[in-house]
CSV table of C-alpha atoms in Angstrom, one decimal:
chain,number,residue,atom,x,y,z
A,1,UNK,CA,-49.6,30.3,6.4
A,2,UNK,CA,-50.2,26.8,6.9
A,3,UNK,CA,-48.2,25.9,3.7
A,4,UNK,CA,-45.3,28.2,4.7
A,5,UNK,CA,-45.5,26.0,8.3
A,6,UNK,CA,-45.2,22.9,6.2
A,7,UNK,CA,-42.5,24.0,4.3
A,8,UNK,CA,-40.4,24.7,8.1
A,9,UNK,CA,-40.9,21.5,9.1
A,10,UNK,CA,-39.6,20.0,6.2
A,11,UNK,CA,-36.8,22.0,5.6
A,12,UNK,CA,-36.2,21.3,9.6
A,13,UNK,CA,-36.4,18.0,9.0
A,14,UNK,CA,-33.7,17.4,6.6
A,15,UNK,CA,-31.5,19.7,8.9
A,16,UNK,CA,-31.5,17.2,11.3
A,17,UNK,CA,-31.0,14.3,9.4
A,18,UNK,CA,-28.3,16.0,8.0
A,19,UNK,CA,-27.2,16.8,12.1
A,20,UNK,CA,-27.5,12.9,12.3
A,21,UNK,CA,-25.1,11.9,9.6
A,22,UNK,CA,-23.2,14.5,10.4
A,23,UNK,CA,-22.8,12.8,13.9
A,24,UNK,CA,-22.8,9.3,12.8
A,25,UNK,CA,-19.7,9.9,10.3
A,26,UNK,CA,-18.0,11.7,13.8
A,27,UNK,CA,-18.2,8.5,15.6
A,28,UNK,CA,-17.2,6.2,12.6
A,29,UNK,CA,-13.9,8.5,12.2
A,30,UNK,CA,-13.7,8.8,16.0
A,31,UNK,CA,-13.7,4.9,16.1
A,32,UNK,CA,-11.8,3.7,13.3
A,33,UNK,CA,-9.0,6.3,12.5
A,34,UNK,CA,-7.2,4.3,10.2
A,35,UNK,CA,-10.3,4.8,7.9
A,36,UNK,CA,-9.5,8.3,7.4
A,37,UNK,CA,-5.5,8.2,7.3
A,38,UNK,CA,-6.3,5.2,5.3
A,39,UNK,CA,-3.8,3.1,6.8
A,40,UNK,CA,-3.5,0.9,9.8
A,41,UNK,CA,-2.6,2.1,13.0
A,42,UNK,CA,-1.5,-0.7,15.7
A,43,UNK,CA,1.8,-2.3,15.6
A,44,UNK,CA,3.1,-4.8,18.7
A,45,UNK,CA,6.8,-5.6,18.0
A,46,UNK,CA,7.3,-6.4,13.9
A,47,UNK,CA,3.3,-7.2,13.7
A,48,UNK,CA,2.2,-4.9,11.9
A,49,UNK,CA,-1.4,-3.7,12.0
A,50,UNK,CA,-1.9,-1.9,8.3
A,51,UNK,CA,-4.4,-3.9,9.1
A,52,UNK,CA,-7.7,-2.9,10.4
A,53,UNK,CA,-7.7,-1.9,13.8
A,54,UNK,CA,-10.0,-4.0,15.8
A,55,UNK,CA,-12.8,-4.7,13.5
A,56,UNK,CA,-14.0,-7.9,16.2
A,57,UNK,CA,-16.6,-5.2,16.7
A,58,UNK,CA,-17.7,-4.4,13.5
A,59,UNK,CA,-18.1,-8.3,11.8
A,60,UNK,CA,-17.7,-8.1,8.2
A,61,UNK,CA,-20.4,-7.8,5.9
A,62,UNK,CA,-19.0,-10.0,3.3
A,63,UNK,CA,-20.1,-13.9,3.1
A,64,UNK,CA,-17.1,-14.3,0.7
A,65,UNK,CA,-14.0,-15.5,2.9
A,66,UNK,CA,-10.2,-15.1,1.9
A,67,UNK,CA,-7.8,-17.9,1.4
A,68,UNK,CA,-7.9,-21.0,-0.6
A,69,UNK,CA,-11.4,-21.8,-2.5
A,70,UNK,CA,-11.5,-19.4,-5.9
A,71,UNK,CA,-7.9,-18.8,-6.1
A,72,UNK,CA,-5.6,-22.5,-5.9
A,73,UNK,CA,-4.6,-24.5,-7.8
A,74,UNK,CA,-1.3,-25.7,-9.7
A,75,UNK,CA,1.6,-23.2,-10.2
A,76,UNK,CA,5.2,-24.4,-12.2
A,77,UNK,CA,7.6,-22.8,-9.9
A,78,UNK,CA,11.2,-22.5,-10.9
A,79,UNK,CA,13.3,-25.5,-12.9
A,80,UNK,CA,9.2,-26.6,-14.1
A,81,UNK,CA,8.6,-27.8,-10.6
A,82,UNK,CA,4.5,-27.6,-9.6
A,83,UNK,CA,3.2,-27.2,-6.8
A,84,UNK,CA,-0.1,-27.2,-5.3
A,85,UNK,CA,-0.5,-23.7,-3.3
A,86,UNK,CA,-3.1,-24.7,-1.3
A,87,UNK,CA,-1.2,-27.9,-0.3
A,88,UNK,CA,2.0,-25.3,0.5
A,89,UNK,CA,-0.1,-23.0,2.8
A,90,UNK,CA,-2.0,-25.0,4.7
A,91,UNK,CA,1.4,-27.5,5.2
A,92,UNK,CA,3.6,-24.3,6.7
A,93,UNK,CA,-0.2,-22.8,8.7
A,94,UNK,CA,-0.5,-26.4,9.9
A,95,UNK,CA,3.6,-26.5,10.8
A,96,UNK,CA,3.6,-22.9,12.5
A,97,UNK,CA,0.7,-23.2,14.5
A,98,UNK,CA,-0.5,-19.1,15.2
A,99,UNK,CA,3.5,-18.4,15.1
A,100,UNK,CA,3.8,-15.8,12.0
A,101,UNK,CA,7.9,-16.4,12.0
A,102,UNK,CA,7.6,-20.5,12.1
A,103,UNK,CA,5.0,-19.4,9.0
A,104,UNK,CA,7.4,-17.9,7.3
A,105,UNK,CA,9.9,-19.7,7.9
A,106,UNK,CA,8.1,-23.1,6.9
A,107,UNK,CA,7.0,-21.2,3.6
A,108,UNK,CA,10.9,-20.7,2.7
A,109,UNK,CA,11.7,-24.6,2.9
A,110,UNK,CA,8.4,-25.2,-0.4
A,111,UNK,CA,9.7,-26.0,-3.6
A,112,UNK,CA,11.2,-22.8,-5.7
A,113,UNK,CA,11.0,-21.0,-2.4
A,114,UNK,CA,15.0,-19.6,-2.8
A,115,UNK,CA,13.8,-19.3,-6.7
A,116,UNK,CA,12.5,-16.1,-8.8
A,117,UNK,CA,9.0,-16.3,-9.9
A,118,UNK,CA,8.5,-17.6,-14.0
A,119,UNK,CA,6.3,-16.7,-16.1
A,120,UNK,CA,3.9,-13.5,-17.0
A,121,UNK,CA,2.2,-13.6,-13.3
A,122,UNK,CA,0.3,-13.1,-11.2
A,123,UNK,CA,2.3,-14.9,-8.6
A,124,UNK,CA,0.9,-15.8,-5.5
A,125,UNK,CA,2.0,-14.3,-1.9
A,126,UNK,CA,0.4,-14.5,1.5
A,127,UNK,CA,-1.1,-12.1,4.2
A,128,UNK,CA,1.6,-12.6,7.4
A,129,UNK,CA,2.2,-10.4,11.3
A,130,UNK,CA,-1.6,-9.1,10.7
A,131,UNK,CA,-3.2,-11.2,13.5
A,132,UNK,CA,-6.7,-11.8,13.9
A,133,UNK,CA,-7.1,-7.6,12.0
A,134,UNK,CA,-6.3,-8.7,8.0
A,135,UNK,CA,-4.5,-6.7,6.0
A,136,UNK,CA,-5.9,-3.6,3.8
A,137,UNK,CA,-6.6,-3.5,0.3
A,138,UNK,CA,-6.2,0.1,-1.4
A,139,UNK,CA,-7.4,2.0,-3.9
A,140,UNK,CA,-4.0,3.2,-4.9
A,141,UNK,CA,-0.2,3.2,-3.4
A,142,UNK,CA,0.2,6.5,-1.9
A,143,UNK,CA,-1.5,8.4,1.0
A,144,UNK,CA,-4.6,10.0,-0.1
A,145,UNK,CA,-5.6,6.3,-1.2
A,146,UNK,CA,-9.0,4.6,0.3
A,147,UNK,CA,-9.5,1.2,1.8
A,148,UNK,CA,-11.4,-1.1,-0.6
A,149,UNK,CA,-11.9,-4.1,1.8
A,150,UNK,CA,-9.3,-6.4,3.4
A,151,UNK,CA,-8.0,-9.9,3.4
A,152,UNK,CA,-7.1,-12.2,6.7
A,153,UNK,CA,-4.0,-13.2,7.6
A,154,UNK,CA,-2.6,-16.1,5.4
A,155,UNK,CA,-5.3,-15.3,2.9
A,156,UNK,CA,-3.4,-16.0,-0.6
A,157,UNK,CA,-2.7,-12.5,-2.7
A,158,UNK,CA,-2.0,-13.0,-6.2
A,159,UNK,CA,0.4,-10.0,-7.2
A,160,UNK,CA,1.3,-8.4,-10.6
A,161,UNK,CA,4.0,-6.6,-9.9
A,162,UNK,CA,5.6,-4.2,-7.2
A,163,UNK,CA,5.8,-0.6,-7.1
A,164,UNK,CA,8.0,2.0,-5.2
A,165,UNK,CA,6.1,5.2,-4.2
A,166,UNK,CA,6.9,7.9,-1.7
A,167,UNK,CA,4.3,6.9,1.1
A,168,UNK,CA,5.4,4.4,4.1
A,169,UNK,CA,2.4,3.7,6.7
A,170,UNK,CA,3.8,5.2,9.9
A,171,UNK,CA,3.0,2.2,12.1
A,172,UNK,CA,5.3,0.0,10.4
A,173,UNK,CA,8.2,-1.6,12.7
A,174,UNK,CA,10.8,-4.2,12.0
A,175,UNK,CA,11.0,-6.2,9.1
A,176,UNK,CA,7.9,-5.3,8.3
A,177,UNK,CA,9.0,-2.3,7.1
A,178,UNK,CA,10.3,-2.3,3.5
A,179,UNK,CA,10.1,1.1,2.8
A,180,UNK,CA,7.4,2.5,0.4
A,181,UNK,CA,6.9,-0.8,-1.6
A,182,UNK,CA,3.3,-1.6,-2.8
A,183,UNK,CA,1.9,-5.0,-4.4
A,184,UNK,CA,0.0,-4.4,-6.9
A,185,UNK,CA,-2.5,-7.3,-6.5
A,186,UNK,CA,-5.7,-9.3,-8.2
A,187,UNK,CA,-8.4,-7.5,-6.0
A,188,UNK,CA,-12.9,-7.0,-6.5
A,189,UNK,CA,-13.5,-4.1,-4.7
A,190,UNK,CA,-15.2,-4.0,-1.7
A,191,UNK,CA,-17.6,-1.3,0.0
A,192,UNK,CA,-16.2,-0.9,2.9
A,193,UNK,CA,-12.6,-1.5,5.2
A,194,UNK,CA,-14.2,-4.6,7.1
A,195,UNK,CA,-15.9,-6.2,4.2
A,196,UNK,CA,-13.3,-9.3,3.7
A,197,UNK,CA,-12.5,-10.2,0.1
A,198,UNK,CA,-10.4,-12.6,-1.8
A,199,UNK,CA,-7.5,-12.1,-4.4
A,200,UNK,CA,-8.3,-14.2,-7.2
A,201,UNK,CA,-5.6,-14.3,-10.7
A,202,UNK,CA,-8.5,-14.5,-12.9
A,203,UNK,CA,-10.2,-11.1,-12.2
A,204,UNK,CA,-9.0,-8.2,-13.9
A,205,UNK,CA,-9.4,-5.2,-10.7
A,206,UNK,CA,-6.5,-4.6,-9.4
A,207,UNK,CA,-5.9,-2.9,-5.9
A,208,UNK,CA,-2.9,-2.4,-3.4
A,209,UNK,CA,-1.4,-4.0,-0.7
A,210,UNK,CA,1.8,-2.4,1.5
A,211,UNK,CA,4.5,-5.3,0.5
A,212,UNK,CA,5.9,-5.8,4.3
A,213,UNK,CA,2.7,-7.7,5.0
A,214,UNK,CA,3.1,-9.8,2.1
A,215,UNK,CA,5.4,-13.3,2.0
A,216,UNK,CA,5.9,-15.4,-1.5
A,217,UNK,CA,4.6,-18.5,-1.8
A,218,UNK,CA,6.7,-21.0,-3.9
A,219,UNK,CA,9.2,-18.3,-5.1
A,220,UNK,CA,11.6,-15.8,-3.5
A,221,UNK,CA,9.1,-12.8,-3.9
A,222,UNK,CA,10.9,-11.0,-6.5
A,223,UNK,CA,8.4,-10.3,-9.0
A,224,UNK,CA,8.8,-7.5,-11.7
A,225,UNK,CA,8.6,-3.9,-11.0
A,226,UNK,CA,5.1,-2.1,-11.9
A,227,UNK,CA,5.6,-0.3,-15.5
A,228,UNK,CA,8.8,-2.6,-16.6
C-alpha cells in the first residue's frame, strides 16, 4: 500500500509539472505571437516590425552584439573601388541621426552604391525601418519557418543570394514590402527570437532574412538569385 501511495504522488507530480509547462508555453504564445506565426506583427507607416515585437521586456540573452566588430573590413566595390563598410555605416547612422529614410538615403550617395555587387559574395546589406525591435533571422523562407535569433537595426547582414518564395509577412506596408523576397544570409543560430546575433561572411550557417528590411551597402543590392 505504501508503495502504491508513492507511486500516486509521483505520477501526480509530473502531472503538474507538465500542467506548469503547459501554462508557461500559454503565456509565452499569449505574449509574443509573432513567435508562433513566426513573423513579426507591428507595422507604423512603412516600418515594418518583422521584427520582434517588443522584446524591451524580455532583454536578450546574448552578450554577442550585431553591427560592426567580427564582420568589417575592406570590400572592392564596382570599377575596383574599396571601401571600408564600417567607415560607410557609421558615416550615413551618424548623417541620419534615428531617421531610417536620411539612412538610406545617405547609404545611396557611398562609393558603388548606383553599382551591382562583384565578385562571388557574400555582399554586405543593413538592418533598416526595424526600430529599437531588430529584424528576425529564420530558419527557412517560407511560413512554417522558426525564428533563429535576430539582429538590430543597422546591424550589417552579409547576404548570399536572394530567393523568391510564396510567403509575404502580413504586416508588411510600403516600400517595405517587396513581395516574397528572402536574403539568404551568413547567420550562427541562436536559441531563441530575442537572443541577438551577428552576420558574419566567414561562417558557413546560413539563415533568412525577409529582403524589405534589408538596404545594400556599397552596391545597388542586386545580388544573384539563390540556385543560379
Amino acid at each position: 500500500m505504501a508503495a502504491d501511495q508513492e507511486s500516486q504522488a509521483v505520477d501526480d507530480g509530473k502531472e503538474k509539472d507538465h500542467e506548469s509547462q503547459r501554462k508557461a508555453n500559454d503565456v509565452t504564445v499569449r505574449s509574443f505571437p509573432w513567435v508562433r506565426a513566426g513573423v513579426i506583427v507591428a507595422a507604423i507607416g512603412v516600418t515594418i516590425t518583422l521584427l520582434i515585437g517588443t522584446i524591451t521586456a524580455c532583454q536578450s540573452q546574448s552578450q554577442e552584439q550585431p553591427g560592426i566588430e567580427g564582420n568589417s573590413g575592406n570590400v572592392v566595390v564596382g570599377d575596383s573601388n574599396i571601401i571600408n563598410v564600417q567607415e560607410v555605416v557609421q558615416r550615413a547612422s551618424s548623417a541620419a541621426g534615428d531617421d531610417d529614410a536620411k539612412f538610406k538615403q545617405e547609404l545611396k550617395t557611398a562609393p558603388g552604391a548606383d553599382q551591382a555587387p562583384t565578385g562571388e559574395g557574400p555582399w554586405l546589406f543593413t538592418v533598416v525601418d526595424s526600430g529599437t525591435d531588430g529584424l528576425l533571422a529564420r530558419d527557412s523562407n517560407v511560413a512554417a519557418g522558426s525564428p533563429v535569433g535576430h539582429s538590430a537595426n543597422r546591424g550589417m547582414i552579409w547576404v548570399d543570394c536572394v530567393a523568391t518564395t510564396t510567403f509575404t509577412p502580413t504586416m508588411v506596408t510600403g516600400e517595405n514590402n517587396v513581395g516574397p523576397k528572402w536574403a539568404q544570409i551568413r547567420w550562427r543560430h541562436r536559441a531563441l527570437p530575442t537572443d541577438r546575433g551577428i552576420s558574419d561572411p566567414k561562417v558557413t550557417q546560413i539563415a533568412w532574412m525577409y529582403l524589405g528590411g534589408l538596404a545594400p551597402v556599397g552596391h545597388n543590392g542586386q545580388v544573384k538569385s539563390c540556385g543560379s
